[in-house]
XYZ file of C-alpha atoms in Angstrom:
365
model
C 0.000 0.000 0.000
C 1.364 3.413 -0.980
C 1.921 5.784 1.928
C 0.365 9.283 1.834
C 3.851 10.779 2.013
C 4.807 8.988 -1.229
C 1.848 10.181 -3.283
C 2.513 12.639 -6.130
C 1.663 16.254 -5.302
C -1.267 16.548 -7.691
C -2.980 13.456 -6.260
C -2.241 14.526 -2.686
C -3.683 17.965 -3.411
C -6.836 16.391 -4.855
C -7.324 14.244 -1.728
C -6.591 16.919 0.881
C -8.676 19.588 -0.890
C -11.765 17.482 -0.165
C -11.226 17.887 3.576
C -13.614 20.210 5.464
C -12.330 23.626 6.475
C -12.257 22.750 10.163
C -9.579 20.111 9.358
C -7.200 22.621 7.766
C -5.263 23.362 10.937
C -4.616 19.656 11.545
C -3.565 19.210 7.906
C -1.096 22.107 8.064
C 0.431 20.821 11.305
C 0.922 17.283 9.987
C 4.152 17.985 8.121
C 6.023 20.707 6.249
C 4.981 19.292 2.854
C 1.277 19.400 3.687
C 1.612 22.859 5.191
C 3.201 24.172 1.978
C 0.620 22.428 -0.183
C -2.303 23.876 1.797
C -1.047 27.401 1.113
C -1.016 27.002 -2.666
C -3.630 29.023 -4.562
C -4.558 25.966 -6.642
C -5.357 24.088 -3.433
C -7.636 26.888 -2.223
C -9.444 27.015 -5.559
C -10.117 23.277 -5.398
C -11.549 23.638 -1.908
C -13.814 26.418 -3.156
C -15.053 24.130 -5.915
C -15.817 21.470 -3.319
C -17.661 24.011 -1.166
C -19.815 25.147 -4.082
C -20.480 21.554 -5.122
C -21.671 20.856 -1.582
C -24.105 23.770 -1.989
C -22.570 25.624 0.931
C -21.326 29.097 1.676
C -19.586 30.485 4.729
C -20.287 33.248 7.206
C -18.570 34.698 10.265
C -20.730 34.509 13.401
C -20.293 35.251 17.080
C -21.545 32.382 19.215
C -20.851 31.821 22.911
C -18.844 35.082 22.977
C -16.436 33.831 20.312
C -16.153 34.398 16.588
C -16.351 31.289 14.466
C -16.597 30.239 10.844
C -19.912 28.611 9.906
C -20.957 26.592 6.850
C -24.510 27.111 5.597
C -25.880 24.302 3.450
C -28.771 25.440 1.275
C -30.315 22.117 0.310
C -33.616 22.769 -1.449
C -34.614 19.147 -1.902
C -37.844 18.333 -0.104
C -36.339 15.405 1.811
C -33.127 17.189 2.856
C -33.223 19.999 5.394
C -30.829 22.980 5.199
C -28.163 23.038 7.890
C -25.666 25.361 9.548
C -22.553 23.862 11.144
C -19.532 25.319 12.869
C -15.978 25.005 11.607
C -14.717 25.711 15.107
C -14.614 28.654 17.519
C -11.469 30.570 16.878
C -11.240 34.108 18.216
C -12.413 35.604 21.494
C -13.712 39.076 20.528
C -13.067 40.674 23.953
C -15.943 43.086 23.489
C -15.194 43.808 19.826
C -18.275 44.396 17.761
C -17.532 45.374 14.148
C -16.353 42.925 11.492
C -15.028 43.625 7.977
C -14.099 41.044 5.372
C -12.151 41.261 2.131
C -10.266 38.721 0.058
C -10.147 36.029 2.742
C -9.052 38.335 5.575
C -11.336 39.417 8.404
C -10.757 42.577 10.440
C -12.421 42.671 13.870
C -12.583 45.896 15.819
C -14.545 47.905 18.327
C -16.528 50.819 16.985
C -14.885 53.332 19.295
C -12.117 53.540 21.915
C -10.401 50.449 20.586
C -7.007 49.527 22.017
C -6.144 46.874 19.436
C -7.747 45.486 16.297
C -7.135 42.043 14.875
C -6.739 40.770 11.321
C -7.627 37.105 10.955
C -7.530 34.505 8.196
C -9.971 31.792 9.352
C -8.880 29.521 6.502
C -5.216 29.447 7.608
C -5.901 30.164 11.282
C -3.513 33.139 11.287
C -3.949 36.426 13.165
C -2.179 39.722 13.686
C -3.035 42.289 16.343
C -2.858 45.930 15.270
C -2.556 48.938 17.518
C -4.144 52.116 16.107
C -2.224 55.371 16.321
C -5.187 57.097 17.963
C -7.691 55.784 20.505
C -10.347 57.958 18.843
C -9.912 56.468 15.374
C -12.034 53.566 14.199
C -11.726 51.130 11.321
C -13.725 52.143 8.274
C -12.864 49.420 5.723
C -10.410 46.716 4.637
C -9.355 46.148 1.039
C -6.427 45.510 -1.254
C -4.644 46.607 -4.400
C -3.092 44.148 -6.835
C 0.633 44.507 -7.544
C 2.154 42.134 -10.100
C -0.625 39.578 -9.488
C -0.101 39.809 -5.709
C -2.525 41.452 -3.306
C -1.348 44.190 -0.961
C -3.863 44.449 1.890
C -4.701 47.740 3.571
C -6.962 48.999 6.344
C -8.613 52.417 6.260
C -9.362 54.192 9.521
C -11.020 57.544 10.153
C -11.101 59.985 13.046
C -13.667 62.740 13.427
C -12.348 65.979 14.947
C -15.031 68.408 16.039
C -13.435 71.841 16.040
C -16.697 73.604 16.768
C -20.394 73.057 16.136
C -20.068 74.210 12.526
C -16.639 72.797 11.755
C -15.889 69.083 11.606
C -12.748 67.555 10.109
C -12.336 63.890 9.224
C -8.774 62.585 9.160
C -7.950 59.313 7.421
C -5.066 56.887 7.818
C -3.997 53.764 5.934
C -2.427 50.715 7.549
C -0.426 48.449 5.245
C -0.100 44.831 6.325
C 3.048 44.292 4.240
C 5.005 47.086 5.932
C 3.172 46.946 9.294
C 2.862 50.720 9.341
C 0.315 53.520 9.505
C 0.480 56.664 7.384
C -1.714 59.712 7.010
C -3.921 59.808 3.936
C -4.188 63.091 2.084
C -7.830 63.040 0.996
C -10.612 65.524 1.402
C -13.037 64.828 4.201
C -16.150 63.160 2.860
C -19.405 64.012 4.616
C -20.861 60.597 3.790
C -18.428 58.709 6.018
C -20.001 60.328 9.062
C -23.328 58.753 8.176
C -22.292 55.288 7.078
C -24.688 52.378 7.534
C -22.533 49.395 6.659
C -19.488 48.450 4.627
C -19.047 45.635 2.093
C -15.948 44.818 0.048
C -16.108 43.649 -3.563
C -13.001 42.924 -5.651
C -10.747 44.671 -3.148
C -12.689 47.932 -2.880
C -15.105 49.152 -0.226
C -18.748 50.180 -0.687
C -20.774 51.888 2.008
C -24.472 52.701 2.117
C -25.655 56.095 3.315
C -29.126 57.605 3.429
C -27.915 61.117 4.190
C -29.517 63.429 1.587
C -30.673 60.436 -0.444
C -29.810 56.775 -1.028
C -26.238 56.350 -2.209
C -23.212 54.116 -2.209
C -19.867 55.634 -1.247
C -16.866 53.774 -2.636
C -13.235 53.729 -1.599
C -10.628 52.588 -4.127
C -7.712 50.920 -2.312
C -5.469 51.241 -5.378
C -5.792 55.005 -5.837
C -6.583 55.478 -2.116
C -9.386 57.874 -2.949
C -13.129 58.051 -2.408
C -15.194 57.733 -5.548
C -18.339 59.626 -6.521
C -21.703 58.754 -5.019
C -23.208 55.744 -6.787
C -26.984 55.324 -7.251
C -29.139 52.568 -5.809
C -32.007 50.992 -7.797
C -34.678 52.432 -5.474
C -35.566 55.277 -3.125
C -36.119 54.344 0.500
C -38.422 56.058 2.969
C -38.101 56.780 6.655
C -38.279 53.499 8.556
C -37.259 51.282 5.639
C -34.358 48.879 6.201
C -31.599 48.889 3.571
C -28.712 46.421 3.723
C -25.720 45.403 1.602
C -24.210 41.993 1.014
C -21.488 40.627 -1.248
C -22.091 37.737 -3.627
C -18.910 35.686 -3.168
C -17.019 39.022 -3.315
C -17.690 39.262 -7.042
C -20.947 41.244 -7.040
C -22.827 43.541 -4.701
C -26.376 42.847 -3.514
C -28.722 45.327 -1.856
C -31.982 44.614 -0.070
C -34.907 46.920 0.686
C -37.369 45.967 3.410
C -40.309 48.377 3.334
C -41.579 49.378 6.772
C -45.243 49.387 5.743
C -45.338 45.992 3.994
C -43.856 42.603 4.868
C -41.735 42.303 1.751
C -38.026 42.288 0.987
C -36.765 43.200 -2.479
C -33.228 42.332 -3.601
C -31.107 43.591 -6.499
C -27.658 42.439 -7.690
C -25.123 44.445 -9.656
C -24.273 43.661 -13.260
C -21.124 45.744 -12.882
C -19.500 47.347 -9.870
C -16.436 49.608 -9.814
C -15.442 52.515 -7.548
C -16.578 55.006 -10.203
C -19.466 53.147 -11.787
C -22.311 50.758 -10.985
C -25.088 49.137 -13.017
C -27.924 47.172 -11.451
C -29.737 44.168 -12.848
C -33.482 43.717 -12.781
C -35.201 42.939 -9.482
C -33.537 39.667 -8.468
C -35.902 38.374 -5.808
C -38.969 39.417 -3.845
C -39.753 37.480 -0.676
C -42.584 37.656 1.832
C -41.088 38.444 5.261
C -44.286 37.991 7.278
C -44.248 37.338 10.232
C -40.517 38.096 10.648
C -39.296 41.338 12.189
C -35.772 42.055 10.954
C -33.924 44.740 12.897
C -30.523 45.035 11.182
C -31.271 43.659 7.717
C -28.253 41.327 7.506
C -28.788 38.887 4.660
C -26.951 36.495 2.353
C -28.050 35.195 -1.020
C -27.354 32.254 -3.276
C -27.666 33.648 -6.783
C -27.906 30.255 -8.469
C -30.641 28.889 -6.183
C -32.443 32.220 -5.841
C -32.732 32.045 -2.070
C -32.023 34.567 0.675
C -30.870 33.806 4.221
C -31.967 36.226 6.944
C -31.684 36.038 10.715
C -34.098 36.833 13.519
C -34.949 35.976 17.098
C -37.696 33.371 17.111
C -40.041 34.514 19.871
C -41.910 31.207 19.786
C -38.652 29.477 20.739
C -37.722 31.787 23.608
C -35.820 34.400 21.594
C -33.401 31.855 20.127
C -31.500 32.990 17.044
C -32.952 31.427 13.910
C -31.768 31.446 10.296
C -34.601 31.646 7.759
C -33.985 30.437 4.207
C -36.579 31.939 1.859
C -36.998 31.504 -1.882
C -39.434 31.589 -4.731
C -42.818 29.841 -4.891
C -43.301 29.866 -1.123
C -40.044 28.063 -0.277
C -39.397 28.540 3.461
C -37.065 26.730 5.884
C -35.554 27.649 9.235
C -32.530 26.475 11.232
C -32.156 26.992 14.978
C -28.789 28.546 15.922
C -29.308 28.537 19.689
C -29.172 31.308 22.283
C -27.017 34.397 21.939
C -26.782 37.547 24.044
C -26.071 39.655 20.981
C -27.019 39.243 17.347
C -24.446 36.710 16.105
C -24.186 37.200 12.343
C -21.393 39.433 11.117
C -20.428 38.891 7.450
C -20.069 36.366 4.653
C -16.695 34.741 4.052
C -14.799 33.490 1.000
C -11.665 31.476 1.922
C -8.237 32.467 0.681
C -4.709 31.154 1.163
C -3.258 34.657 1.575
C -0.830 34.590 4.471
C -0.704 37.192 7.229
C 2.980 37.929 7.627
C 3.914 37.412 11.233
C 5.801 40.139 13.070
C 9.181 39.526 14.624
C 8.911 38.581 18.289
C 8.697 41.653 20.456
C 8.010 43.937 17.508
C 5.037 46.228 18.029
C 3.149 48.557 15.773
C-alpha cells in the first residue's frame, strides 16, 4: 500500500482539498509538505469548488462570545433539510463588535475607543493584532490593491475631529499589512463617512451605504486610495425602511430593501461594480417576510438557487436565534442557531490562502 507521504503532489492535493475547512489546521500541522501544499492558490481554488459543489457558503458569526466560521448548506430538496454547522470557535472578541471582510481576511474591531484590532484569516488560522495610532480612530474598511498579481492588503481608519459646532474635520489613515505601518492619507473629508450604515468589500474595494440626503453608495478605491463619486441605488427608501448590503462571493454587490409598511423584501444584484461606476440588474428576488421582524437587515443570497438567508430571534422558541432560508414559490425553511446575548451574524466569508505575515517577536506597531 502506498503511503500518503509517497503520493505525487497533484494526487495529494486532490485528496486533501476534499477535507472540510475545520480540518485545515490539523492538515497544516501534519508535516512541512502538507503545510506548503495547503497554502497554494490551486489548493484553495479546489476547496472552493468542493464548497460550491456541496451547496454551501460560509459566514462569520459570534456564538458563545467567540467568533467562528460557519458553513450554511442550502439544500432545497424536499427530503433534505438545510443546515448550519460550525468550523470551530477561533477568536475571542473581547468586546469587539464590528467585522469587515475582504479577500479572505477578516478585520475585527470595536466601533470606538479600541485599544487593538485584529486581522484574521480563518482559513489558515492566522492572526495579527494591530494597535491604532489614535484611541479615537475607528476602522472604516479593509481592502487591497493588486501589484504584479499579488494582493497588498490595507486597512482604512477615520477619526472625526469636532473643532466647533459648525466645523468638523475627518482625518484618514492607511495601515499596510506588508510594511506593518500607519500613514496619514491626504484626501478631502467626505461628509458621507459620518453617516455610514454598513461596509461591504467587492473585488478589493469598499462600498458603504448612506441615506444622508438620499440613497447612495460611497466607494473607496484601495489602489488610488481615494473616495469615488456617489453611486446610485435601484430604489428610493423612505423613513423606517431597512436597507442592507451583502457581497455575492465578493464578485458582485447585492442590496436589499425591506419596506416598513409591507412585509416584503426586495433584492437587487449588480451587473457591474467599480469605484466610479455601478449598473444594477433587474429585481432579483422578492420574498414575503411575514411574520418576521428584521432589525438590522443582515442577509446572504445564493444567486444560483435564488434564495435569501436572513436572521431573527424566534419569539416562539424563547428568543433563540434562527436562520430563515426563503426563496421563490413559497419556499421557506428555518434552522435553529441557539441562544445568543447579541445578534451573532457578522459577514459572509470566501476562503483564501493569503498569508498574514507574522511580526518579529517583540516587535510592536
